[in-house]
mmCIF file of C-alpha atoms and ligand atoms in Angstrom:
data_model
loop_
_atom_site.group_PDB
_atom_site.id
_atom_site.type_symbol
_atom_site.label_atom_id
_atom_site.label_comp_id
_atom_site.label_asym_id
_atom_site.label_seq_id
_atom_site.Cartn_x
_atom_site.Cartn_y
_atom_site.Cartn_z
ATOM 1 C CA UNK W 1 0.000 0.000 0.000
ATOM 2 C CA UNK W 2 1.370 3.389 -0.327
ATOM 3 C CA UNK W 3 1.701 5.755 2.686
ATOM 4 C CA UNK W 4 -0.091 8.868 2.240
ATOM 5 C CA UNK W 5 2.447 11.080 4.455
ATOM 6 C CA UNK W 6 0.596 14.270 3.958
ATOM 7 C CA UNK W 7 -2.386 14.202 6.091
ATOM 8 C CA UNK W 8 -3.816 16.843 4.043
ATOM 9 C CA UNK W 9 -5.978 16.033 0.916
ATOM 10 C CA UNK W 10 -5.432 18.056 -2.099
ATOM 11 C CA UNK W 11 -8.154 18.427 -4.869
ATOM 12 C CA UNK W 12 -7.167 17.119 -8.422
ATOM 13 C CA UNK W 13 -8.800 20.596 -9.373
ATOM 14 C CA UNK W 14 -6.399 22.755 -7.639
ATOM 15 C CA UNK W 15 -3.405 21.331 -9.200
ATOM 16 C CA UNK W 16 -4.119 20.734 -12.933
ATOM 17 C CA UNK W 17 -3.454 18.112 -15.438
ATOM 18 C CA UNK W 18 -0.050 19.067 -15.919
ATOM 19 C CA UNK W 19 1.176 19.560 -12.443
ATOM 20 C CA UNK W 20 -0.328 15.852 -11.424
ATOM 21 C CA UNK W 21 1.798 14.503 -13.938
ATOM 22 C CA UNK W 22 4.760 15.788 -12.575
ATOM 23 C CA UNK W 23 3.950 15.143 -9.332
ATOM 24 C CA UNK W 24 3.092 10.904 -10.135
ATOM 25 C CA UNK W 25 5.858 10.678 -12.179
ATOM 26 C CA UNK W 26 8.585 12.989 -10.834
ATOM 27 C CA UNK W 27 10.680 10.240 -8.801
ATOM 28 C CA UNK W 28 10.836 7.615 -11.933
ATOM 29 C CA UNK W 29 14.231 7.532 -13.696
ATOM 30 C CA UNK W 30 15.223 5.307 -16.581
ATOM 31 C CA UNK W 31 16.803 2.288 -15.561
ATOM 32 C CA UNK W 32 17.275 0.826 -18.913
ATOM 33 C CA UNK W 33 20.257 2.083 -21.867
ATOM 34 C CA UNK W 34 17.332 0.730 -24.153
ATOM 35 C CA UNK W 35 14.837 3.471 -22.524
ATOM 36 C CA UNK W 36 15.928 6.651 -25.149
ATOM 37 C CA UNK W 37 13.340 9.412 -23.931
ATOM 38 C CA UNK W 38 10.388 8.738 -21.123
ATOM 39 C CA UNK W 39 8.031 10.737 -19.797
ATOM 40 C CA UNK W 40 7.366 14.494 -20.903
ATOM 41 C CA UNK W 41 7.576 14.768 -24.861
ATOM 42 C CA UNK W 42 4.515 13.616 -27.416
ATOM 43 C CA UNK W 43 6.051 10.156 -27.441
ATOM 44 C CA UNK W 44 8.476 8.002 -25.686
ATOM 45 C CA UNK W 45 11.500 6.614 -27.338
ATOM 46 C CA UNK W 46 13.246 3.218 -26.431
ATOM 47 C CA UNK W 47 15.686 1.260 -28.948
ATOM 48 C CA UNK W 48 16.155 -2.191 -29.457
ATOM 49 C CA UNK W 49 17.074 -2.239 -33.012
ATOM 50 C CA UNK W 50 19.361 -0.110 -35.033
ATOM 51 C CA UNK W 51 16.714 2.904 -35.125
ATOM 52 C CA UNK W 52 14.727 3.994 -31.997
ATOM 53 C CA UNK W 53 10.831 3.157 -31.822
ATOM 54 C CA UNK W 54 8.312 6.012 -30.854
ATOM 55 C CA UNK W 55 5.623 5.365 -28.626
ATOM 56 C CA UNK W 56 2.378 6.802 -27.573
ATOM 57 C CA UNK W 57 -0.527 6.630 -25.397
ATOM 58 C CA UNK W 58 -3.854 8.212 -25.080
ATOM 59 C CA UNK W 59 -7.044 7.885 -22.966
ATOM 60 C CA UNK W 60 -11.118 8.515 -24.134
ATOM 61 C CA UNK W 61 -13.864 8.522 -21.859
ATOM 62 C CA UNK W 62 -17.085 8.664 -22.717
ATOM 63 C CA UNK W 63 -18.667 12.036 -20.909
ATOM 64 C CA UNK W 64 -15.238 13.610 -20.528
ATOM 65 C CA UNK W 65 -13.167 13.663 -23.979
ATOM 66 C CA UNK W 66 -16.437 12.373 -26.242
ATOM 67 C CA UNK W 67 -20.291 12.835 -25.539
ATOM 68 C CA UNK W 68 -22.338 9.880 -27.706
ATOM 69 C CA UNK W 69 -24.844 12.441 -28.308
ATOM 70 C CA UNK W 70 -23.843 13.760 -31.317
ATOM 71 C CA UNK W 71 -20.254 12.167 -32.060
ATOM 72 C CA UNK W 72 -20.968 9.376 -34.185
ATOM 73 C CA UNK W 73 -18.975 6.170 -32.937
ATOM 74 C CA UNK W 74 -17.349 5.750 -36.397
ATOM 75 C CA UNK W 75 -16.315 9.355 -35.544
ATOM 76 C CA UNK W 76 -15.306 8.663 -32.178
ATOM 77 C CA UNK W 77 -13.121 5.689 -33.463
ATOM 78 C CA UNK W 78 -11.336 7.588 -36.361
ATOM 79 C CA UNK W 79 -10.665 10.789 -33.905
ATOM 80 C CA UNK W 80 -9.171 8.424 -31.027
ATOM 81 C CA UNK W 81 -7.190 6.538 -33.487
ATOM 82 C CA UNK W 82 -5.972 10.377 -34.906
ATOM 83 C CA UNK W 83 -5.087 11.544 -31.690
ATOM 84 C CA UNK W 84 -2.380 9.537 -31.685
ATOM 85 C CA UNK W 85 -1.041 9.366 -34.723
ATOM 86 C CA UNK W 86 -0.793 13.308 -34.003
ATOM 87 C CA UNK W 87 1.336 12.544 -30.969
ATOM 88 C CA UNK W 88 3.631 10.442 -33.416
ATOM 89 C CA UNK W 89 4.012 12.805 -35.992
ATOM 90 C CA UNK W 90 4.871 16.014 -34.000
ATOM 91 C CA UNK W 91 7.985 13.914 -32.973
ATOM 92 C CA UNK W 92 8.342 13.946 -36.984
ATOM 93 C CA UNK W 93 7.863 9.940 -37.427
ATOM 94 C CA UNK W 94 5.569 8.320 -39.255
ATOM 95 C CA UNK W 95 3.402 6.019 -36.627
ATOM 96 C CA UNK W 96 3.304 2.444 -37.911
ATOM 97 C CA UNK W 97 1.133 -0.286 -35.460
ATOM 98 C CA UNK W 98 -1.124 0.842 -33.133
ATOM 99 C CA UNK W 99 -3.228 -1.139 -30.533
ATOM 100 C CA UNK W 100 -6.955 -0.429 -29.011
ATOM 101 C CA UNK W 101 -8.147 -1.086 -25.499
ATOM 102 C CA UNK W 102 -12.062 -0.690 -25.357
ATOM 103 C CA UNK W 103 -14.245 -1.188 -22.536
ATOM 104 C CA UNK W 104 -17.748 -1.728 -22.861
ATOM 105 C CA UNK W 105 -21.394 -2.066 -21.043
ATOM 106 C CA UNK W 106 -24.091 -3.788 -22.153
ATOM 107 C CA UNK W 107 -25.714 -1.251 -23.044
ATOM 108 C CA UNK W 108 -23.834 -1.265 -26.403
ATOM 109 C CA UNK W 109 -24.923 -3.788 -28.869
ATOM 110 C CA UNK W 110 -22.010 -5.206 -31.961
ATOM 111 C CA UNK W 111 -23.442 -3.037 -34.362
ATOM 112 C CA UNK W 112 -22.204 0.023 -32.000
ATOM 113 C CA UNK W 113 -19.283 -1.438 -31.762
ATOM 114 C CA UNK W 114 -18.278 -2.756 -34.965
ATOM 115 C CA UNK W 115 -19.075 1.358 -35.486
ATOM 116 C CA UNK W 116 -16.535 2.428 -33.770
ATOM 117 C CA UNK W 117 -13.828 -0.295 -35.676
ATOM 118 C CA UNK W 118 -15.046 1.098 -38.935
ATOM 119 C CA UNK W 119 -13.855 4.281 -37.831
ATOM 120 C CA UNK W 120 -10.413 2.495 -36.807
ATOM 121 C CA UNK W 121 -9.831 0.907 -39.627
ATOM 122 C CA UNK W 122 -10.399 3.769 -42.118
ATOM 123 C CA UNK W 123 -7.803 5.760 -40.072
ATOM 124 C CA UNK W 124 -5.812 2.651 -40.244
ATOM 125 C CA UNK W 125 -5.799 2.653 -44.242
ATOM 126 C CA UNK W 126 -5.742 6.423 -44.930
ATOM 127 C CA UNK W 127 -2.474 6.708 -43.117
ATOM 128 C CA UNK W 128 -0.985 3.119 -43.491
ATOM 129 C CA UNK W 129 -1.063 2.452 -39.912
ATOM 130 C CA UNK W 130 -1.410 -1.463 -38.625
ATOM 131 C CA UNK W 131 -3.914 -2.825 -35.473
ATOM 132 C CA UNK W 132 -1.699 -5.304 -33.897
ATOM 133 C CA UNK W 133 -3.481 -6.238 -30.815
ATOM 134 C CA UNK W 134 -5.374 -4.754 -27.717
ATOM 135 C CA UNK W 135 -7.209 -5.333 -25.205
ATOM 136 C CA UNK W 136 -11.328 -5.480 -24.364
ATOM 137 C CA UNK W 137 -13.168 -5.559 -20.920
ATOM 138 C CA UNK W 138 -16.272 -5.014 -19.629
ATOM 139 C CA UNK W 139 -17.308 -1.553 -17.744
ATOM 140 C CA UNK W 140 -20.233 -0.623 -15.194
ATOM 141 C CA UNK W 141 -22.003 2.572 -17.919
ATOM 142 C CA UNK W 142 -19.833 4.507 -19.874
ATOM 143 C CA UNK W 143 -17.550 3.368 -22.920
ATOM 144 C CA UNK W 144 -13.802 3.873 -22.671
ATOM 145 C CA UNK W 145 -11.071 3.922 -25.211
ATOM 146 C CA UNK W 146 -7.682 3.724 -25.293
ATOM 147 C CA UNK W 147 -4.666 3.393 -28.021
ATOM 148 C CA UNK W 148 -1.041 2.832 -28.169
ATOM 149 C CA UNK W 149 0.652 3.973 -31.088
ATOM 150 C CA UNK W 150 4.686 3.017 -32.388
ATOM 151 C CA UNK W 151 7.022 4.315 -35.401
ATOM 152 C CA UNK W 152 10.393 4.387 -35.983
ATOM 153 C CA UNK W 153 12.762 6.730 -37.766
ATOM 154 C CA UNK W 154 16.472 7.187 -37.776
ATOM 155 C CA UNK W 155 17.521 9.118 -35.044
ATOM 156 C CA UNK W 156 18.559 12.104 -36.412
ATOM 157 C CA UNK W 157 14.912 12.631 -37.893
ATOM 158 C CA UNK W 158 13.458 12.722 -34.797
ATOM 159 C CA UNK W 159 12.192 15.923 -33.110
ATOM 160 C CA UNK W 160 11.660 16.445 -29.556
ATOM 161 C CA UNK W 161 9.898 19.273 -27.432
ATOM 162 C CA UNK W 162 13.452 20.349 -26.759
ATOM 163 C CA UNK W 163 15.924 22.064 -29.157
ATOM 164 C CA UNK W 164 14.406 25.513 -30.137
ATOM 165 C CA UNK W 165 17.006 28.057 -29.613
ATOM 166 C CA UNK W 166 16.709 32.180 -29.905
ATOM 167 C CA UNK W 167 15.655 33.254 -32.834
ATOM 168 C CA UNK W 168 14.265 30.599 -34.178
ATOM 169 C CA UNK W 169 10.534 31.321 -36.304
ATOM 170 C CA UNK W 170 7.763 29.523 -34.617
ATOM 171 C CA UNK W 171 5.462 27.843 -37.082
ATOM 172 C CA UNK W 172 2.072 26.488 -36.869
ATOM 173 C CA UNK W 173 0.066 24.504 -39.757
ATOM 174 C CA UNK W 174 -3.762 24.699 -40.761
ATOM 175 C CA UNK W 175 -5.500 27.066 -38.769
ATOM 176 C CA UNK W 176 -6.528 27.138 -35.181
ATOM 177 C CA UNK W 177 -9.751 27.568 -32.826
ATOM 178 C CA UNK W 178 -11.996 25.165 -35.071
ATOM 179 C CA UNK W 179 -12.860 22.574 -33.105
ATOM 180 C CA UNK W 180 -13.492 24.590 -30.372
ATOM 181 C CA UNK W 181 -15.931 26.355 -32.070
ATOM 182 C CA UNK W 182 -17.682 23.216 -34.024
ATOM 183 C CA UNK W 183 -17.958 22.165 -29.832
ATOM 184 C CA UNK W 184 -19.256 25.322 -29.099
ATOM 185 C CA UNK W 185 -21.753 24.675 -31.829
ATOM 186 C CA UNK W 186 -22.416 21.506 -30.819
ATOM 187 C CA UNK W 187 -23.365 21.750 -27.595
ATOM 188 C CA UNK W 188 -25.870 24.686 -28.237
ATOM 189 C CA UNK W 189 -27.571 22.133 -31.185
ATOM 190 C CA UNK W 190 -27.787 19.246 -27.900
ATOM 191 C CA UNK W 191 -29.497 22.143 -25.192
ATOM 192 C CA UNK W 192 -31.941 23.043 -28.001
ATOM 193 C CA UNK W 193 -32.712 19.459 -28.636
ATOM 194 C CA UNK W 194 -32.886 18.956 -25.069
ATOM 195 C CA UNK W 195 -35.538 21.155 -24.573
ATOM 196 C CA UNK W 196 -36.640 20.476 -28.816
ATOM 197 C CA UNK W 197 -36.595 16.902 -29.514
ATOM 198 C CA UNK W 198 -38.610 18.108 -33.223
ATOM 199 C CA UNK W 199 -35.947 20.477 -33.699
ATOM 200 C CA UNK W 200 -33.960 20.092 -37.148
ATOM 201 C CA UNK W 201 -30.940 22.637 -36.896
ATOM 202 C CA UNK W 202 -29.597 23.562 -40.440
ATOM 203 C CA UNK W 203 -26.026 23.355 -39.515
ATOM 204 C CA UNK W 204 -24.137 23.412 -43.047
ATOM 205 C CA UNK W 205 -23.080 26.664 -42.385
ATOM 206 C CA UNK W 206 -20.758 25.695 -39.568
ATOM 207 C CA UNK W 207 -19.897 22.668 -41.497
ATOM 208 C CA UNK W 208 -16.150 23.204 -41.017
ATOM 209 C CA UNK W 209 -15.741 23.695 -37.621
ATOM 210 C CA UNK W 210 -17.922 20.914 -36.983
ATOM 211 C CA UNK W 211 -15.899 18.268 -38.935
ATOM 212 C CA UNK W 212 -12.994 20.026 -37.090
ATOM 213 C CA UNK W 213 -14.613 18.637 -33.955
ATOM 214 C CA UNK W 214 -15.856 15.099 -35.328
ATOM 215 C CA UNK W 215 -13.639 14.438 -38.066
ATOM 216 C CA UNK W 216 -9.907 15.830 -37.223
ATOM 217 C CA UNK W 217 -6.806 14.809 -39.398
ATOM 218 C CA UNK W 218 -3.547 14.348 -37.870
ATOM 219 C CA UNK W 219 -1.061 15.988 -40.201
ATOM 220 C CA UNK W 220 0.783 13.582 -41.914
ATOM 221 C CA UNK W 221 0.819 15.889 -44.687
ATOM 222 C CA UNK W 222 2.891 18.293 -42.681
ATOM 223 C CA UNK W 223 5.399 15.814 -41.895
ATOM 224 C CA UNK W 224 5.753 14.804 -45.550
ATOM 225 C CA UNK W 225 6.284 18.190 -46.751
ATOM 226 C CA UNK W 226 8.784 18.893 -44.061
ATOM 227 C CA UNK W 227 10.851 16.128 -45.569
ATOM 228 C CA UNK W 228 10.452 17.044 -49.315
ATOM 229 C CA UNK W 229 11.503 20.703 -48.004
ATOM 230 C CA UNK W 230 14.555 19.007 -45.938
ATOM 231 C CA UNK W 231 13.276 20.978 -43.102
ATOM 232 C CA UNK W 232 14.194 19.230 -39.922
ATOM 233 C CA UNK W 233 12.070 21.616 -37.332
ATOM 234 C CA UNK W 234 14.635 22.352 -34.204
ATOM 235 C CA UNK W 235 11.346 21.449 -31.881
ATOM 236 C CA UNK W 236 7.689 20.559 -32.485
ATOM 237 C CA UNK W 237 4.402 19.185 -30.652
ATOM 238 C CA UNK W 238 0.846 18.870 -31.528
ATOM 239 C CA UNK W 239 -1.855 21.298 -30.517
ATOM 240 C CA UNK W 240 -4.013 19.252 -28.351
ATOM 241 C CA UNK W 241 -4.778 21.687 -25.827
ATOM 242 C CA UNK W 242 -4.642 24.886 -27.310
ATOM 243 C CA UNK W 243 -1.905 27.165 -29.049
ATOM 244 C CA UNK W 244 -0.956 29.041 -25.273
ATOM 245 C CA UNK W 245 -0.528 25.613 -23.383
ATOM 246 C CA UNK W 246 1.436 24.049 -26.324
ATOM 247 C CA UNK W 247 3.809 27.326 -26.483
ATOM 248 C CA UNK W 248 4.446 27.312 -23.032
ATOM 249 C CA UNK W 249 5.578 23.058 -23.455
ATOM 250 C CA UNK W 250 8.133 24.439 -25.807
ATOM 251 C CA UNK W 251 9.542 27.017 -24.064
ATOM 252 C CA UNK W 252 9.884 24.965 -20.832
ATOM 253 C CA UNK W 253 11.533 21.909 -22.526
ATOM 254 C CA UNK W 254 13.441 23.881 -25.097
ATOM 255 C CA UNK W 255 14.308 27.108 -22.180
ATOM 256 C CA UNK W 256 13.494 30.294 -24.867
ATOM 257 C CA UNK W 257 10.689 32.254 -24.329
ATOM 258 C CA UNK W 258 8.245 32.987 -26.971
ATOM 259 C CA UNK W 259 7.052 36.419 -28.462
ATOM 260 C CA UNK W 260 3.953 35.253 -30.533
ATOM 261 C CA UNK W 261 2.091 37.279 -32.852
ATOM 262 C CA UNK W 262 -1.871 38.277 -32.822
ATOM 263 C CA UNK W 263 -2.440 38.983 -36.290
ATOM 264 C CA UNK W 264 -0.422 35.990 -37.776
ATOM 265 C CA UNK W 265 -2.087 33.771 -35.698
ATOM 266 C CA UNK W 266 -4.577 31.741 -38.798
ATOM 267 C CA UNK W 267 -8.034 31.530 -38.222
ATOM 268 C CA UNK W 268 -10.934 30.442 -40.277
ATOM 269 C CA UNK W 269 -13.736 32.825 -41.362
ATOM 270 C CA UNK W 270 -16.059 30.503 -40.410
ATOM 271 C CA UNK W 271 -14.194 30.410 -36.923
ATOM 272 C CA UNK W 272 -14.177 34.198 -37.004
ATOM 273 C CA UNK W 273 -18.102 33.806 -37.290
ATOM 274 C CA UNK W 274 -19.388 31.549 -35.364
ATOM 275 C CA UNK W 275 -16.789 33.031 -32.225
ATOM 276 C CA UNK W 276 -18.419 36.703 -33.032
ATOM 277 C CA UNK W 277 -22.080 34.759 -32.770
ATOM 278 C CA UNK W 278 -21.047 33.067 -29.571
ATOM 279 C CA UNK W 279 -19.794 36.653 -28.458
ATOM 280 C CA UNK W 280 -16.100 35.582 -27.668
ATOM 281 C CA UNK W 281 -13.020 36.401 -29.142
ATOM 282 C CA UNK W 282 -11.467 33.947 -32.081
ATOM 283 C CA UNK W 283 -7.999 34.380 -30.614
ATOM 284 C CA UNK W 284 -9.290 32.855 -27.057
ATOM 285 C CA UNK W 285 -10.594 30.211 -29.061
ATOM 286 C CA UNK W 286 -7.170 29.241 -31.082
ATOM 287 C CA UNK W 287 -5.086 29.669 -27.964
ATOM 288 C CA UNK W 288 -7.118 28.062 -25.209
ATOM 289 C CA UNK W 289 -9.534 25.856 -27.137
ATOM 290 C CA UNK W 290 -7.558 23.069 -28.283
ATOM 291 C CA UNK W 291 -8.273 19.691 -30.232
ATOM 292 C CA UNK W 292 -7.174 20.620 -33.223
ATOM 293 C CA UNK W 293 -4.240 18.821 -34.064
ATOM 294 C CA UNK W 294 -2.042 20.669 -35.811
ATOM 295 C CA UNK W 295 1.255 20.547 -35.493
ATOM 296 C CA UNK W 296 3.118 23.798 -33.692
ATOM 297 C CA UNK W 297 7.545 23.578 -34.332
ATOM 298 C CA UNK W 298 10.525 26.010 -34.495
ATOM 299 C CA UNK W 299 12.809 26.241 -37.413
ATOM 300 C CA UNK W 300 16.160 28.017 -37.839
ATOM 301 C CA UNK W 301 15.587 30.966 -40.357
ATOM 302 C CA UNK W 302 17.854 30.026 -42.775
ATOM 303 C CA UNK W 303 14.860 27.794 -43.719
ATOM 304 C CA UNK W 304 12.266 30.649 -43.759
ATOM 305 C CA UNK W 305 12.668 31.160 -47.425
ATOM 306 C CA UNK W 306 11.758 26.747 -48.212
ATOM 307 C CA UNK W 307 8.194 27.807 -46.364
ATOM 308 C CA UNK W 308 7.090 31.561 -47.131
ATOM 309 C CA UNK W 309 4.041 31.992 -48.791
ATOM 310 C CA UNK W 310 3.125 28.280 -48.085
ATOM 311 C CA UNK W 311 -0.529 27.834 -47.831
ATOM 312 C CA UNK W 312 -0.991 25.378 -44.794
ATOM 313 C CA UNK W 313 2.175 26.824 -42.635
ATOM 314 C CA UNK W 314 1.861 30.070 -40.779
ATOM 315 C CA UNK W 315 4.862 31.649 -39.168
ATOM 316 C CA UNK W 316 3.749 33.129 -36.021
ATOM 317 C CA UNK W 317 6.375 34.195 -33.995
ATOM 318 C CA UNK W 318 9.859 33.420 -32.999
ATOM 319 C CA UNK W 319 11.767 32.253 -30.264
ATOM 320 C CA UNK W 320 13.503 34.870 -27.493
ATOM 321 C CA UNK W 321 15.286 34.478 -24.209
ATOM 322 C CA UNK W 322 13.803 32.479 -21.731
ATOM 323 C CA UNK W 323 13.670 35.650 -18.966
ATOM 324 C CA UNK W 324 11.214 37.356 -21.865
ATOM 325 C CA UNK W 325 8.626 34.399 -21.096
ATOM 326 C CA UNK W 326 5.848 33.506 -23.747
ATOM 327 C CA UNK W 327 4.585 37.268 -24.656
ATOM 328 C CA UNK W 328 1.607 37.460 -27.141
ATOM 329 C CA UNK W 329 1.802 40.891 -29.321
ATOM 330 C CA UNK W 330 -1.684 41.759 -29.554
ATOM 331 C CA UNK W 331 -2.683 43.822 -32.837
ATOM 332 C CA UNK W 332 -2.119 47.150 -30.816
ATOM 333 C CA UNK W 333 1.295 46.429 -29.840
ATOM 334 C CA UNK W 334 0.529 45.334 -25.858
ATOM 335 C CA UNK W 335 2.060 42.358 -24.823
ATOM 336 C CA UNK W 336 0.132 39.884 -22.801
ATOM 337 C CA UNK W 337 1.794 37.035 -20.970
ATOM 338 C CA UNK W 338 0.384 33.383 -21.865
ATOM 339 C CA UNK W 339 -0.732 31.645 -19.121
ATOM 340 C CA UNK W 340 -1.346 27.703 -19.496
ATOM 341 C CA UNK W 341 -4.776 26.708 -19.387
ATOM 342 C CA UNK W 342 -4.426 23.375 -21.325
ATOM 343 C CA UNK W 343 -7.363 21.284 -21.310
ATOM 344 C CA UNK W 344 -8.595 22.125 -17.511
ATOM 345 C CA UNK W 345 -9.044 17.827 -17.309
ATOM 346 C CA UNK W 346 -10.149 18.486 -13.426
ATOM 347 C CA UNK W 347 -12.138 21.733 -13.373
ATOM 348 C CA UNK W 348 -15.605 20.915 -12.860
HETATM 349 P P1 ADP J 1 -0.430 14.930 -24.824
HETATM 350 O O1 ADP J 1 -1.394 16.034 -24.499
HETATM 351 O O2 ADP J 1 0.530 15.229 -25.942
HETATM 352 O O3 ADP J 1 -1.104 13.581 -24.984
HETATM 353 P P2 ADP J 1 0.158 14.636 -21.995
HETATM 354 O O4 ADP J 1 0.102 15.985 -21.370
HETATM 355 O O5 ADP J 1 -1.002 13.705 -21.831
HETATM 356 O O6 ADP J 1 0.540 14.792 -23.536
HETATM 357 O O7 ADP J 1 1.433 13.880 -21.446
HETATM 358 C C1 ADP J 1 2.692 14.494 -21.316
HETATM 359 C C2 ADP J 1 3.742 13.457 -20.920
HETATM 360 O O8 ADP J 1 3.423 12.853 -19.664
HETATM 361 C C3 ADP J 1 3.890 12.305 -21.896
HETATM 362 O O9 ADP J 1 5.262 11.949 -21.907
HETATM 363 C C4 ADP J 1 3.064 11.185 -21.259
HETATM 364 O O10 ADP J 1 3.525 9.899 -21.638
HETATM 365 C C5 ADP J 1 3.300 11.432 -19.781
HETATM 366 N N1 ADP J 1 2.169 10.991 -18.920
HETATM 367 C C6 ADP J 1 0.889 11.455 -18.926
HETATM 368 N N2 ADP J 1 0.150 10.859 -17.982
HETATM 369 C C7 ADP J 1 0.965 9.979 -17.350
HETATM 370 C C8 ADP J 1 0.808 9.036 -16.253
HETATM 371 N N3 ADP J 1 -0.361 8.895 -15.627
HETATM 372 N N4 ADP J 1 1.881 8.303 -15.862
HETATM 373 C C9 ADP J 1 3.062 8.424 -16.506
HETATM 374 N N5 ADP J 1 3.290 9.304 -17.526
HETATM 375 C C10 ADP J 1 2.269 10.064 -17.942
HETATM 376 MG MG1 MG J 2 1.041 15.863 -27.700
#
């Protein structure tokens, strides 16, 4: 049993997602020379063969990352299944195998299920990734997911959280805020059907930011074009929990603070939209809304020239010394320290 030496009980609330990882994992060291990278990055590293292996793991639960109510399960299984892959590629390696832990009630019948594997599997075959195994168990209500993902790439290919220095541009692909807003939308469609069960919303013309929500693409693309560019990025990670928290991972692992530009940031005019109906403010939405998986890295500027003008990559900002912190220039010149909200996994 473990001894709980402080009497006092601290709520998961008060000290965030982040901070509870540190705090469980904080005393673990790598025993093993095979053990390359552990805890802290998008993926782990460990080497048996001649080049290291990536690997990843992620968590769904039904009523806290997915609601049923209006994510289709052959949604919910293509998301999960890009979640990771998104993990994979922002160390810039192309995931290969990946297994799938499920854990059902009986309140799902095989048809729901075999749902959700239709989902897997295209994910699987548009991005050449293998099921190898898993694992399946019963549970009391809700449904529960969760996937391992492994690649391997020469070492030299591989990009961590750490290795942005000054100066370096920081670069962001796609555009941000999204799926925060296709939730947003969401969510107002299921209180009006709540109350509304006749209700038939018309909602083509949020169509984008929807799909952005249900239907998310890890960028693969991104990863490719990197290599036909020979850009090696000097750091990178996904944007899982927002362009702020993700910022502020760099600039801890990599020590550079961040000066981070308002008006480059890219944003959607359907984003731009929907955030002005829902009466908040786009850039809240792209740097605390999170889920969109796009991939956020540094690269020296010797390589701006290989990505100017490109139509998926934005450069936002650039890298400073770490006393600076992570500043974001707003359009009128103020600068306004980022603070980490990541995905607040314990507020209520
Ligand atoms: P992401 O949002 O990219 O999935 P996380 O914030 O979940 O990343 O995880 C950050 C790091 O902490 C990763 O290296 C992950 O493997 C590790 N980690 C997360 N939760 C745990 C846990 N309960 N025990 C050990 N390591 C963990
Ligand atoms: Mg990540």
């Amino acid at each position: 049993m473990i001894e709980n030496k402080n009497p006092h009980k601290t709520s998961l609330s008060d000290i965030g997602e982040f901070a509870l990882i540190d705090h469980l994992t904080q005393s673990f060291s790598l025993e093993n020379n095979s053990s390359l990278l552990g805890i802290g990055d998008d993926a782990a590293m460990i080497q048996h063969g001649k080049n290291p292996t990536l690997i990843s793991t992620d968590l769904s639960i039904e009523g806290i990352h997915f609601d049923l109510t209006y994510m289709p399960l052959k949604h919910l299984g293509y998301k999960t299944v890009m979640v990771n892959l998104s993990d994979l590629y922002a160390m810039n390696v192309h995931p290969q195998q990946i297994t799938v832990s499920i854990a059902v009630s009986n309140r799902f019948v095989l048809e729901a299920i075999e749902e959700i594997y239709q989902g897997i599997a295209l994910a699987c075959k548009n991005y050449k990734v293998d099921l190898i195994g898993g694992d399946t168990t019963s549970s009391k209500t809700g449904l529960i997911l969760s996937i391992s993902v492994m690649g391997s790439a020469p070492k030299k290919k591989i990009v961590l959280r750490k290795g942005a220095k000054e100066n370096d541009l920081l670069v962001v692909s796609g555009d941000l805020g999204g799926a925060y807003a296709g939730l947003q939308i969401l969510e107002r469609e299921k209180a009006v059907f709540e109350v509304n069960p006749n209700s038939q919303p018309d909602l083509s013309t949020y169509s984008y930011s929807i799909e952005r929500q249900l239907k998310p693409e890890a960028r693969k693309d991104v990863i490719d074009l990197l290599d036909q560019l020979n850009i090696t990025p000097t750091s990178m990670i996904d944007i899982s929990d927002g362009l702020s928290s993700e910022t502020l991972h760099l600039s801890k692992a990599s020590k550079v603070g961040f000066h981070l530009f308002e008006e480059k940031i890219p944003i959607d005019p359907e984003v731009s939209l929907i955030c002005e109906e829902l009466k908040i403010s786009p850039v809240t939405a792209a740097l605390n809304g999170g889920e969109d998986y796009e991939l956020l890295f540094t690269i020296d500027q010797k390589d701006f020239d290989k990505i100017k003008n490109h139509p998926f990559l934005s450069v936002i900002g650039h890298a400073c010394e770490s006393k600076k912190g992570c500043q974001l220039i707003s359009r009128l010149g103020q600068q306004i320290e980022l603070t980490a909200q990541g995905w607040q996994a314990f507020s209520r």
